[in-house]
PDB file of C-alpha atoms in Angstrom:
ATOM      1  CA  MET A   1       2.694   9.319 -11.466  1.00 49.00           C
ATOM      2  CA  PRO A   2       2.910   6.728 -14.268  1.00 48.00           C
ATOM      3  CA  VAL A   3       3.250   3.106 -13.304  1.00 46.00           C
ATOM      4  CA  LYS A   4       4.584   0.473 -15.652  1.00 41.00           C
ATOM      5  CA  ARG A   5       2.666  -2.757 -15.268  1.00 40.00           C
ATOM      6  CA  SER A   6       4.081  -6.234 -15.673  1.00 38.00           C
ATOM      7  CA  ARG A   7       2.142  -8.964 -17.441  1.00 34.00           C
ATOM      8  CA  THR A   8       3.217 -11.756 -15.089  1.00 33.00           C
ATOM      9  CA  VAL A   9       2.943 -12.196 -11.352  1.00 37.00           C
ATOM     10  CA  GLU A  10       5.719 -14.254  -9.793  1.00 41.00           C
ATOM     11  CA  TRP A  11       7.341 -14.179  -6.381  1.00 40.00           C
ATOM     12  CA  PRO A  12      11.008 -13.149  -6.397  1.00 43.00           C
ATOM     13  CA  SER A  13      13.182 -16.271  -6.562  1.00 43.00           C
ATOM     14  CA  GLY A  14       9.980 -18.304  -6.795  1.00 44.00           C
ATOM     15  CA  ARG A  15       9.226 -17.966  -3.083  1.00 40.00           C
ATOM     16  CA  PRO A  16       6.558 -16.282  -0.950  1.00 39.00           C
ATOM     17  CA  PRO A  17       7.425 -13.605   1.630  1.00 42.00           C
ATOM     18  CA  ARG A  18      10.131 -14.559   4.117  1.00 43.00           C
ATOM     19  CA  ARG A  19       7.731 -14.855   7.034  1.00 40.00           C
ATOM     20  CA  PRO A  20       3.932 -14.700   7.107  1.00 44.00           C
ATOM     21  CA  ARG A  21       2.197 -11.709   8.636  1.00 51.00           C
ATOM     22  CA  ARG A  22      -0.104 -12.775  11.444  1.00 46.00           C
ATOM     23  CA  ARG A  23      -2.784 -10.145  11.052  1.00 45.00           C
ATOM     24  CA  THR A  24      -4.447 -10.858   7.717  1.00 43.00           C
ATOM     25  CA  PRO A  25      -4.760 -14.481   6.568  1.00 45.00           C
ATOM     26  CA  ALA A  26      -4.846 -14.611   2.788  1.00 44.00           C
ATOM     27  CA  GLY A  27      -8.354 -14.181   1.426  1.00 46.00           C
ATOM     28  CA  GLN A  28      -9.847 -13.212   4.781  1.00 47.00           C
ATOM     29  CA  ALA A  29     -11.872 -10.030   4.894  1.00 44.00           C
ATOM     30  CA  PRO A  30     -11.567  -7.516   7.712  1.00 43.00           C
ATOM     31  CA  SER A  31     -13.994  -7.773  10.598  1.00 43.00           C
ATOM     32  CA  TRP A  32     -16.472  -5.096   9.622  1.00 39.00           C
ATOM     33  CA  PRO A  33     -18.566  -3.162  12.136  1.00 40.00           C
ATOM     34  CA  SER A  34     -22.249  -3.011  11.257  1.00 37.00           C
ATOM     35  CA  THR A  35     -21.982   0.705  10.507  1.00 35.00           C
ATOM     36  CA  ALA A  36     -19.234   0.125   7.947  1.00 36.00           C
ATOM     37  CA  ARG A  37     -21.246  -2.018   5.592  1.00 36.00           C
ATOM     38  CA  PRO A  38     -23.273  -0.233   2.930  1.00 36.00           C
ATOM     39  CA  SER A  39     -27.022  -0.502   3.387  1.00 35.00           C
ATOM     40  CA  HIS A  40     -27.536  -0.666  -0.365  1.00 36.00           C
ATOM     41  CA  PRO A  41     -25.917  -2.659  -3.179  1.00 40.00           C
ATOM     42  CA  PRO A  42     -22.946  -1.117  -4.959  1.00 40.00           C
ATOM     43  CA  PRO A  43     -24.001   1.386  -7.611  1.00 42.00           C
ATOM     44  CA  PRO A  44     -23.865   0.164 -11.192  1.00 46.00           C
ATOM     45  CA  GLY A  45     -20.467   0.859 -12.649  1.00 45.00           C
ATOM     46  CA  PRO A  46     -18.652   0.688 -15.946  1.00 41.00           C
ATOM     47  CA  SER A  47     -17.534  -2.509 -17.601  1.00 36.00           C
ATOM     48  CA  PRO A  48     -14.698  -4.301 -15.784  1.00 40.00           C
ATOM     49  CA  LEU A  49     -12.614  -3.496 -18.849  1.00 36.00           C
ATOM     50  CA  VAL A  50     -12.908   0.220 -18.006  1.00 40.00           C
ATOM     51  CA  PRO A  51     -11.738   0.542 -14.398  1.00 37.00           C
ATOM     52  CA  ARG A  52     -13.448   3.072 -12.186  1.00 43.00           C
ATOM     53  CA  PRO A  53     -10.933   5.755 -11.166  1.00 50.00           C
ATOM     54  CA  ARG A  54      -9.176   5.001  -7.866  1.00 59.00           C
ATOM     55  CA  SER A  55     -10.927   1.633  -7.495  1.00 79.00           C
ATOM     56  CA  PRO A  56      -8.518  -1.292  -6.946  1.00 80.00           C
ATOM     57  CA  THR A  57     -11.403  -3.729  -7.418  1.00 83.00           C
ATOM     58  CA  HIS A  58     -11.948  -2.619 -10.992  1.00 81.00           C
ATOM     59  CA  LEU A  59      -8.299  -1.897 -11.688  1.00 80.00           C
ATOM     60  CA  ARG A  60      -7.054  -5.402 -10.971  1.00 76.00           C
ATOM     61  CA  ASP A  61      -9.514  -6.798 -13.531  1.00 79.00           C
ATOM     62  CA  ALA A  62      -8.623  -4.219 -16.170  1.00 81.00           C
ATOM     63  CA  PRO A  63      -6.599  -5.126 -19.255  1.00 84.00           C
ATOM     64  CA  VAL A  64      -2.837  -4.874 -18.850  1.00 82.00           C
ATOM     65  CA  VAL A  65      -1.261  -1.742 -20.294  1.00 81.00           C
ATOM     66  CA  ASP A  66       2.371  -0.684 -20.614  1.00 81.00           C
ATOM     67  CA  ARG A  67       1.861   2.482 -18.583  1.00 81.00           C
ATOM     68  CA  LEU A  68      -0.765   3.316 -15.999  1.00 77.00           C
ATOM     69  CA  ALA A  69      -1.329   6.677 -14.289  1.00 75.00           C
ATOM     70  CA  PRO A  70      -3.615   6.164 -11.276  1.00 70.00           C
ATOM     71  CA  PRO A  71      -4.549   9.327  -9.364  1.00 65.00           C
ATOM     72  CA  SER A  72      -2.870   9.806  -6.016  1.00 70.00           C
ATOM     73  CA  SER A  73      -3.152  13.257  -4.530  1.00 71.00           C
ATOM     74  CA  ASN A  74      -0.266  13.072  -2.073  1.00 80.00           C
ATOM     75  CA  GLY A  75       1.681   9.939  -2.907  1.00 84.00           C
ATOM     76  CA  ALA A  76       2.373  10.915  -6.515  1.00 82.00           C
ATOM     77  CA  ALA A  77       3.225  14.485  -5.523  1.00 84.00           C
ATOM     78  CA  ILE A  78       5.744  13.282  -2.930  1.00 88.00           C
ATOM     79  CA  ALA A  79       7.331  10.837  -5.369  1.00 87.00           C
ATOM     80  CA  ALA A  80       7.545  13.494  -8.075  1.00 86.00           C
ATOM     81  CA  ALA A  81       9.115  15.999  -5.671  1.00 88.00           C
ATOM     82  CA  ALA A  82      11.957  13.666  -4.688  1.00 89.00           C
ATOM     83  CA  PRO A  83      15.220  14.720  -6.373  1.00 90.00           C
ATOM     84  CA  THR A  84      16.567  12.597  -9.180  1.00 87.00           C
ATOM     85  CA  GLY A  85      19.199  10.154  -8.028  1.00 86.00           C
ATOM     86  CA  ILE A  86      17.288   9.280  -4.864  1.00 90.00           C
ATOM     87  CA  SER A  87      15.698   5.838  -4.749  1.00 92.00           C
ATOM     88  CA  VAL A  88      11.928   6.103  -4.318  1.00 94.00           C
ATOM     89  CA  VAL A  89      10.048   2.923  -3.405  1.00 96.00           C
ATOM     90  CA  ALA A  90       6.262   2.591  -3.166  1.00 94.00           C
ATOM     91  CA  ALA A  91       5.282   0.514  -0.144  1.00 95.00           C
ATOM     92  CA  PHE A  92       1.980  -0.432   1.420  1.00 92.00           C
ATOM     93  CA  LEU A  93       0.607  -3.209   3.556  1.00 95.00           C
ATOM     94  CA  ARG A  94       0.301  -5.546   0.584  1.00 94.00           C
ATOM     95  CA  ASN A  95       4.050  -5.655  -0.179  1.00 95.00           C
ATOM     96  CA  VAL A  96       5.697  -4.995   3.189  1.00 95.00           C
ATOM     97  CA  SER A  97       8.041  -8.007   3.327  1.00 94.00           C
ATOM     98  CA  CYS A  98       9.206  -7.583  -0.272  1.00 95.00           C
ATOM     99  CA  VAL A  99       9.967  -3.911   0.311  1.00 96.00           C
ATOM    100  CA  GLY A 100      11.828  -4.780   3.520  1.00 94.00           C
ATOM    101  CA  ASP A 101      13.879  -7.402   1.680  1.00 94.00           C
ATOM    102  CA  TRP A 102      14.670  -4.966  -1.142  1.00 95.00           C
ATOM    103  CA  LEU A 103      15.827  -2.238   1.239  1.00 95.00           C
ATOM    104  CA  ASN A 104      17.784  -4.577   3.512  1.00 93.00           C
ATOM    105  CA  SER A 105      19.548  -6.281   0.622  1.00 93.00           C
ATOM    106  CA  ARG A 106      20.843  -2.884  -0.508  1.00 93.00           C
ATOM    107  CA  GLY A 107      22.039  -1.807   2.897  1.00 92.00           C
ATOM    108  CA  TYR A 108      19.306   0.713   3.626  1.00 93.00           C
ATOM    109  CA  GLY A 109      18.085   1.333   7.142  1.00 91.00           C
ATOM    110  CA  THR A 110      21.450   2.194   8.693  1.00 89.00           C
ATOM    111  CA  ALA A 111      23.131   5.416   9.781  1.00 88.00           C
ATOM    112  CA  ARG A 112      25.132   5.362   6.547  1.00 90.00           C
ATOM    113  CA  ARG A 113      22.126   4.681   4.322  1.00 92.00           C
ATOM    114  CA  PRO A 114      19.071   6.053   6.119  1.00 93.00           C
ATOM    115  CA  VAL A 115      15.514   5.599   4.877  1.00 94.00           C
ATOM    116  CA  ALA A 116      12.763   8.204   5.051  1.00 94.00           C
ATOM    117  CA  VAL A 117       9.455   6.340   5.406  1.00 96.00           C
ATOM    118  CA  ILE A 118       6.676   8.774   4.498  1.00 94.00           C
ATOM    119  CA  ALA A 119       3.030   8.153   5.343  1.00 94.00           C
ATOM    120  CA  ALA A 120       1.630  10.103   2.398  1.00 91.00           C
ATOM    121  CA  GLY A 121      -1.940  10.510   3.610  1.00 90.00           C
ATOM    122  CA  GLU A 122      -4.656  12.174   1.553  1.00 87.00           C
ATOM    123  CA  GLN A 123      -6.080  15.659   1.079  1.00 84.00           C
ATOM    124  CA  TRP A 124      -9.146  17.425   2.363  1.00 85.00           C
ATOM    125  CA  PRO A 125     -11.307  19.219  -0.229  1.00 85.00           C
ATOM    126  CA  ASP A 126      -9.412  22.460   0.503  1.00 89.00           C
ATOM    127  CA  GLY A 127      -6.112  20.788  -0.386  1.00 83.00           C
ATOM    128  CA  SER A 128      -4.784  20.511   3.173  1.00 87.00           C
ATOM    129  CA  LEU A 129      -3.241  17.292   4.451  1.00 88.00           C
ATOM    130  CA  ARG A 130      -5.561  14.600   5.763  1.00 88.00           C
ATOM    131  CA  PRO A 131      -3.490  12.098   7.777  1.00 91.00           C
ATOM    132  CA  THR A 132      -4.748   8.545   7.319  1.00 93.00           C
ATOM    133  CA  VAL A 133      -4.635   5.507   9.594  1.00 95.00           C
ATOM    134  CA  GLU A 134      -3.857   3.132   6.742  1.00 93.00           C
ATOM    135  CA  ASP A 135      -0.747   5.075   5.725  1.00 94.00           C
ATOM    136  CA  LEU A 136       0.441   5.375   9.326  1.00 96.00           C
ATOM    137  CA  LEU A 137       0.039   1.604   9.780  1.00 97.00           C
ATOM    138  CA  GLY A 138       1.701   0.953   6.416  1.00 96.00           C
ATOM    139  CA  ALA A 139       4.676   3.106   7.366  1.00 96.00           C
ATOM    140  CA  GLY A 140       4.875   1.368  10.726  1.00 97.00           C
ATOM    141  CA  ALA A 141       4.813  -2.022   9.015  1.00 97.00           C
ATOM    142  CA  VAL A 142       7.746  -1.092   6.781  1.00 96.00           C
ATOM    143  CA  ILE A 143       9.729   0.207   9.758  1.00 96.00           C
ATOM    144  CA  SER A 144       8.902  -2.923  11.749  1.00 96.00           C
ATOM    145  CA  GLU A 145      10.146  -5.059   8.868  1.00 94.00           C
ATOM    146  CA  LEU A 146      13.390  -3.104   8.651  1.00 94.00           C
ATOM    147  CA  CYS A 147      13.948  -3.320  12.399  1.00 95.00           C
ATOM    148  CA  ALA A 148      13.498  -7.090  12.284  1.00 93.00           C
ATOM    149  CA  GLU A 149      16.694  -7.117  10.208  1.00 88.00           C
ATOM    150  CA  GLY A 150      18.551  -4.795  12.547  1.00 89.00           C
ATOM    151  CA  ALA A 151      17.816  -1.371  11.062  1.00 89.00           C
ATOM    152  CA  ALA A 152      18.738   1.415  13.471  1.00 87.00           C
ATOM    153  CA  PRO A 153      18.649   4.028  14.849  1.00 91.00           C
ATOM    154  CA  LEU A 154      15.021   5.163  14.672  1.00 94.00           C
ATOM    155  CA  SER A 155      13.739   8.694  14.877  1.00 95.00           C
ATOM    156  CA  ALA A 156      11.013   9.423  17.429  1.00 96.00           C
ATOM    157  CA  GLU A 157       8.480   9.562  14.589  1.00 96.00           C
ATOM    158  CA  ALA A 158       9.596   6.226  13.160  1.00 96.00           C
ATOM    159  CA  ALA A 159       9.496   4.591  16.573  1.00 96.00           C
ATOM    160  CA  ALA A 160       5.964   5.888  17.141  1.00 97.00           C
ATOM    161  CA  ALA A 161       4.765   4.572  13.770  1.00 97.00           C
ATOM    162  CA  LYS A 162       6.363   1.190  14.461  1.00 97.00           C
ATOM    163  CA  ALA A 163       4.745   1.017  17.898  1.00 97.00           C
ATOM    164  CA  GLY A 164       1.367   1.974  16.418  1.00 97.00           C
ATOM    165  CA  TYR A 165       1.527  -0.847  13.884  1.00 97.00           C
ATOM    166  CA  GLU A 166       2.836  -3.494  16.255  1.00 97.00           C
ATOM    167  CA  GLY A 167       0.350  -2.462  18.933  1.00 97.00           C
ATOM    168  CA  THR A 168      -2.678  -2.717  16.629  1.00 97.00           C
ATOM    169  CA  ALA A 169      -4.114  -6.185  17.181  1.00 95.00           C
ATOM    170  CA  ASP A 170      -6.440  -6.114  14.169  1.00 96.00           C
ATOM    171  CA  VAL A 171      -5.035  -3.953  11.375  1.00 96.00           C
ATOM    172  CA  PRO A 172      -7.807  -4.667   8.839  1.00 95.00           C
ATOM    173  CA  HIS A 173     -10.479  -3.753  11.389  1.00 95.00           C
ATOM    174  CA  ALA A 174      -8.660  -0.528  12.254  1.00 96.00           C
ATOM    175  CA  ILE A 175      -8.576   0.438   8.587  1.00 95.00           C
ATOM    176  CA  ALA A 176     -12.197  -0.582   8.000  1.00 95.00           C
ATOM    177  CA  THR A 177     -13.437   1.586  10.864  1.00 95.00           C
ATOM    178  CA  SER A 178     -11.302   4.598   9.980  1.00 94.00           C
ATOM    179  CA  ALA A 179     -12.551   7.559   7.946  1.00 90.00           C
ATOM    180  CA  SER A 180     -10.741   6.193   4.885  1.00 89.00           C
ATOM    181  CA  GLY A 181     -12.400   2.796   5.298  1.00 91.00           C
ATOM    182  CA  ARG A 182     -15.929   3.961   6.108  1.00 93.00           C
ATOM    183  CA  HIS A 183     -16.341   6.286   3.145  1.00 88.00           C
ATOM    184  CA  PRO A 184     -15.782   3.725   0.351  1.00 87.00           C
ATOM    185  CA  ALA A 185     -17.835   1.142   2.268  1.00 87.00           C
ATOM    186  CA  GLU A 186     -20.765   3.541   2.541  1.00 90.00           C
ATOM    187  CA  THR A 187     -20.623   4.248  -1.201  1.00 88.00           C
ATOM    188  CA  GLY A 188     -20.495   0.619  -2.286  1.00 88.00           C
ATOM    189  CA  PHE A 189     -16.767  -0.058  -2.446  1.00 88.00           C
ATOM    190  CA  VAL A 190     -16.256  -2.412   0.490  1.00 91.00           C
ATOM    191  CA  GLU A 191     -14.006  -4.657  -1.583  1.00 91.00           C
ATOM    192  CA  ASP A 192     -11.576  -1.799  -2.188  1.00 90.00           C
ATOM    193  CA  VAL A 193     -10.932  -1.574   1.547  1.00 91.00           C
ATOM    194  CA  VAL A 194     -10.571  -5.358   1.842  1.00 92.00           C
ATOM    195  CA  ILE A 195      -7.958  -5.331  -0.919  1.00 91.00           C
ATOM    196  CA  ALA A 196      -6.012  -2.488   0.675  1.00 89.00           C
ATOM    197  CA  ALA A 197      -5.939  -4.154   4.101  1.00 92.00           C
ATOM    198  CA  HIS A 198      -4.445  -7.496   3.015  1.00 91.00           C
ATOM    199  CA  GLU A 199      -0.841  -7.910   4.085  1.00 93.00           C
ATOM    200  CA  ASP A 200       1.953  -9.459   2.033  1.00 92.00           C
ATOM    201  CA  VAL A 201      -0.009 -10.587  -0.994  1.00 93.00           C
ATOM    202  CA  CYS A 202       1.920  -8.537  -3.566  1.00 91.00           C
ATOM    203  CA  PRO A 203       5.359  -9.734  -4.700  1.00 92.00           C
ATOM    204  CA  PHE A 204       6.408  -6.504  -6.401  1.00 93.00           C
ATOM    205  CA  VAL A 205       8.562  -3.617  -5.179  1.00 96.00           C
ATOM    206  CA  PRO A 206       7.671  -0.550  -7.271  1.00 93.00           C
ATOM    207  CA  VAL A 207      10.814   1.554  -7.733  1.00 95.00           C
ATOM    208  CA  ARG A 208      10.919   4.895  -9.507  1.00 92.00           C
ATOM    209  CA  ASP A 209      13.002   4.815 -12.648  1.00 89.00           C
ATOM    210  CA  GLY A 210      14.676   7.582 -14.610  1.00 83.00           C
ATOM    211  CA  ASP A 211      11.462   8.191 -16.527  1.00 81.00           C
ATOM    212  CA  SER A 212       9.603   9.085 -13.306  1.00 81.00           C
ATOM    213  CA  ALA A 213       7.572   5.895 -13.599  1.00 86.00           C
ATOM    214  CA  PHE A 214       7.430   3.000 -11.157  1.00 89.00           C
ATOM    215  CA  ILE A 215       8.680  -0.371 -12.361  1.00 89.00           C
ATOM    216  CA  PRO A 216       9.209  -3.673 -10.490  1.00 90.00           C
ATOM    217  CA  GLY A 217      12.474  -3.405  -8.586  1.00 87.00           C
TER     218      GLY A 217
END
């Protein structure tokens, strides 16, 4: 799924998120268990100008391009399968408040304009769905944000995701100790997990446009 990248990073209306998230202070790494840290230095990789596939650490230091097509086994497939004319927004822990603001300002999250929050997950080698903790928590965070502005009613699945997020005292630690967090850490990509677990540090709301690409909403 192509993504159009912007060359500037500014908060909407020149302001940070409406309210700070309490779980991940900016710049603070997750509390890693001893088994999650790699016992060897990260393997040598390509130049920072040539990002390693699927690595946020390398990608954020890559040169800016007009269109970017990062691999995403389930997320891209779900976005591509959505019918034209339906708003598709990419949300994750890093942009929760901005996504909540975008949806609330357009009247989403009500019986008249319902929102389907999909925890995309990943795939096992055989192509079957691999549910992931980070996507469940991300979905719960979005739902929690919507509910803070009065979104209702919730399905049983949405309520469970919301409760899972709000009941997780240390979200970064939960992600770091999950299967999705341990694998990159064991192969030298600890920083990728740290980046993914930070909350509300991204000011953009990626919205699918008519060209099936995501642009800042």
